[in-house]
C-alpha cells in the first residue's frame, strides 16, 4: 500500500467532496480485497485464518481512554460486526499473536490499513481492515510515541471487548510518524507551536 497525493486546490468544494467519497470508497474496497487475498494465502499454507472489515476504527489517546467509561485503554479500537466476534474472541483466547504486520496507505487525509496478527505456534492469523481520518489520530500517535507501543482493540457493537494485542513497534501503524511535530504542529507531550 502506498500514500496517495492530495487533490488540487482549484476544485469546487462539492466536486471535491464527491471525488473524495469515490476515492475513499475505492481505497476501502482495495483494502478489503487485499485482506481477503492475504487470508486465502495463509489458509493455503495451512494456517487458520479469520478476517474482518471493521465497522469503525477509532484512534484513542491515553487522555481519551482515561475520560471514557468503557473497558478500553488507548490505541486503535476496531468495532467488529457482531457475527465476527465469537470467532475472533475464540482465536484471541487460543493464541498470543506476538507477530504482526501493518499495511497502510494515506488517501486524501484518510488512513486505510490492514493489520495482520500472527501466532506461529498455533498457526492462527487474524486480519483486521480499518480506516480513520489521520487528523483524528493525533492524540493516539502522540501517546504511542511517548509510550513506545500501541494497542489493537477489537470490540463488539455493544462495546464489549473481544480482545486486545499490544505492539512494540508503533511506527508501523501510523503515517507521519517521522514528521509528527511538523505535521501536527506539536510534539508528543503537547508542546510546540500548535499546542
XYZ file of C-alpha atoms in Angstrom:
195
model
C 0.000 0.000 0.000
C 1.260 3.459 -0.788
C 0.363 7.013 0.152
C -1.719 8.955 -2.388
C -1.282 12.666 -3.024
C -3.670 15.477 -2.267
C -6.104 16.915 -4.814
C -5.576 20.310 -6.466
C -6.909 23.374 -4.620
C -8.953 24.760 -7.561
C -11.694 22.105 -7.402
C -15.229 23.149 -6.393
C -15.874 22.035 -2.755
C -18.901 19.927 -3.777
C -16.868 18.247 -6.512
C -14.006 17.688 -4.075
C -16.371 16.030 -1.571
C -17.796 13.737 -4.260
C -14.316 12.928 -5.565
C -13.048 12.184 -2.044
C -16.006 9.884 -1.392
C -15.265 7.945 -4.572
C -11.526 7.803 -3.840
C -12.160 6.644 -0.260
C -14.684 4.032 -1.404
C -12.150 2.646 -3.893
C -9.349 2.626 -1.295
C -11.583 0.780 1.184
C -12.613 -1.750 -1.468
C -8.953 -2.357 -2.382
C -8.040 -2.794 1.294
C -10.774 -5.408 1.757
C -9.749 -7.226 -1.436
C -6.118 -7.310 -0.259
C -7.232 -8.622 3.133
C -9.248 -11.470 1.610
C -6.417 -12.409 -0.759
C -3.872 -12.428 2.093
C -6.138 -14.549 4.297
C -6.586 -17.035 1.439
C -2.793 -17.301 1.024
C -2.378 -18.097 4.710
C -5.125 -20.730 4.518
C -3.384 -22.328 1.525
C -0.256 -22.570 3.701
C -2.222 -24.431 6.382
C -2.958 -21.537 8.755
C -6.287 -20.992 10.465
C -7.257 -17.506 9.328
C -10.041 -15.094 10.167
C -10.653 -11.722 8.543
C -12.950 -8.796 9.217
C -13.609 -5.307 7.906
C -14.166 -3.133 10.975
C -17.419 -1.170 11.091
C -15.493 1.651 12.738
C -11.888 2.326 13.711
C -11.217 4.902 16.413
C -7.678 6.043 17.271
C -7.884 6.679 21.037
C -5.267 8.602 23.049
C -4.378 7.867 26.677
C -6.263 11.029 27.732
C -9.362 9.963 25.804
C -9.151 6.478 27.338
C -8.944 7.922 30.862
C -12.042 10.047 30.221
C -14.100 7.232 28.670
C -16.330 4.908 30.647
C -15.681 1.837 28.525
C -13.301 -1.012 29.143
C -10.850 0.330 26.606
C -7.327 1.515 27.067
C -5.704 3.603 24.370
C -4.812 2.554 20.828
C -6.760 1.627 17.711
C -10.261 0.439 18.633
C -11.932 -1.596 15.885
C -15.669 -2.247 16.146
C -16.460 -5.642 14.620
C -19.762 -6.803 13.142
C -21.458 -8.983 15.756
C -21.337 -12.112 13.586
C -17.493 -11.986 13.673
C -16.930 -11.501 17.403
C -17.165 -15.139 18.541
C -14.590 -16.418 16.037
C -12.166 -13.600 16.880
C -12.686 -13.986 20.646
C -12.003 -17.727 20.374
C -8.857 -17.203 18.278
C -7.561 -14.477 20.621
C -8.104 -16.771 23.597
C -6.119 -19.600 21.965
C -3.280 -17.502 20.544
C -0.798 -14.910 21.785
C -0.075 -13.132 18.443
C 3.489 -11.951 19.023
C 3.999 -11.311 15.299
C 2.221 -8.648 13.296
C 2.372 -6.651 10.103
C 0.606 -3.463 9.141
C -0.095 -2.483 5.563
C -1.404 1.045 5.230
C -1.898 3.885 2.837
C -2.888 7.515 3.295
C -5.535 8.624 0.795
C -6.706 12.244 0.893
C -6.387 12.545 4.663
C -7.761 9.098 5.480
C -5.682 6.116 6.610
C -6.650 2.699 5.242
C -4.884 -0.187 6.947
C -4.726 -3.944 7.151
C -3.403 -5.343 10.424
C -2.214 -8.953 10.307
C -1.819 -10.647 13.705
C 0.032 -13.987 13.739
C 0.614 -16.751 16.241
C 3.196 -19.002 14.536
C 2.967 -21.721 17.209
C -0.798 -22.132 16.873
C -0.676 -21.155 13.171
C -3.526 -18.687 13.559
C -3.658 -15.447 11.571
C -6.144 -12.624 12.125
C -6.714 -9.922 9.510
C -8.369 -6.637 10.513
C -9.099 -3.912 7.961
C -9.884 -0.434 9.221
C -9.824 3.216 8.257
C -9.849 6.560 10.046
C -9.110 10.244 9.463
C -5.446 10.988 10.151
C -6.297 14.258 11.937
C -8.351 12.246 14.458
C -5.281 10.136 15.315
C -3.081 12.959 16.609
C -3.574 12.114 20.296
C -3.196 8.380 19.720
C 0.017 8.885 17.757
C 1.359 11.209 20.464
C 0.606 8.573 23.126
C 2.249 5.835 21.025
C 5.363 7.983 20.533
C 5.567 8.685 24.256
C 4.899 5.069 25.366
C 6.806 3.273 22.596
C 3.912 0.916 21.911
C 0.357 0.812 20.607
C -2.620 -1.475 21.260
C -5.082 -3.046 18.845
C -8.511 -3.369 20.446
C -11.344 -5.437 18.979
C -14.840 -4.709 20.257
C -18.429 -5.761 19.610
C -21.060 -3.220 18.571
C -22.317 -3.026 22.173
C -18.822 -2.050 23.356
C -17.875 -5.438 24.802
C -14.141 -6.026 24.462
C -13.436 -9.028 22.232
C -9.681 -8.834 22.742
C -6.578 -6.673 22.669
C -3.000 -7.077 21.446
C -0.001 -4.896 22.378
C 2.541 -3.955 19.697
C 6.082 -2.754 20.389
C 6.690 -1.027 17.043
C 4.019 1.684 16.792
C 5.674 3.411 13.828
C 4.317 0.604 11.611
C 0.772 1.747 12.321
C 0.806 5.461 11.581
C 1.711 7.685 8.657
C 3.510 10.917 9.577
C 5.390 9.138 12.361
C 8.747 10.670 11.486
C 7.416 14.179 10.826
C 4.814 14.235 13.627
C 5.935 17.581 15.049
C 5.886 19.429 11.727
C 2.655 17.783 10.519
C 0.611 18.215 13.704
C 2.402 21.346 14.948
C 3.330 19.934 18.359
C 5.417 17.229 19.953
C 4.076 14.144 21.720
C 3.964 15.989 25.063
C 1.563 18.572 23.639
C 4.111 21.359 23.403
C 5.234 23.213 20.341
C 3.899 25.921 18.055
C 0.463 24.362 17.535
C -0.138 23.233 21.111
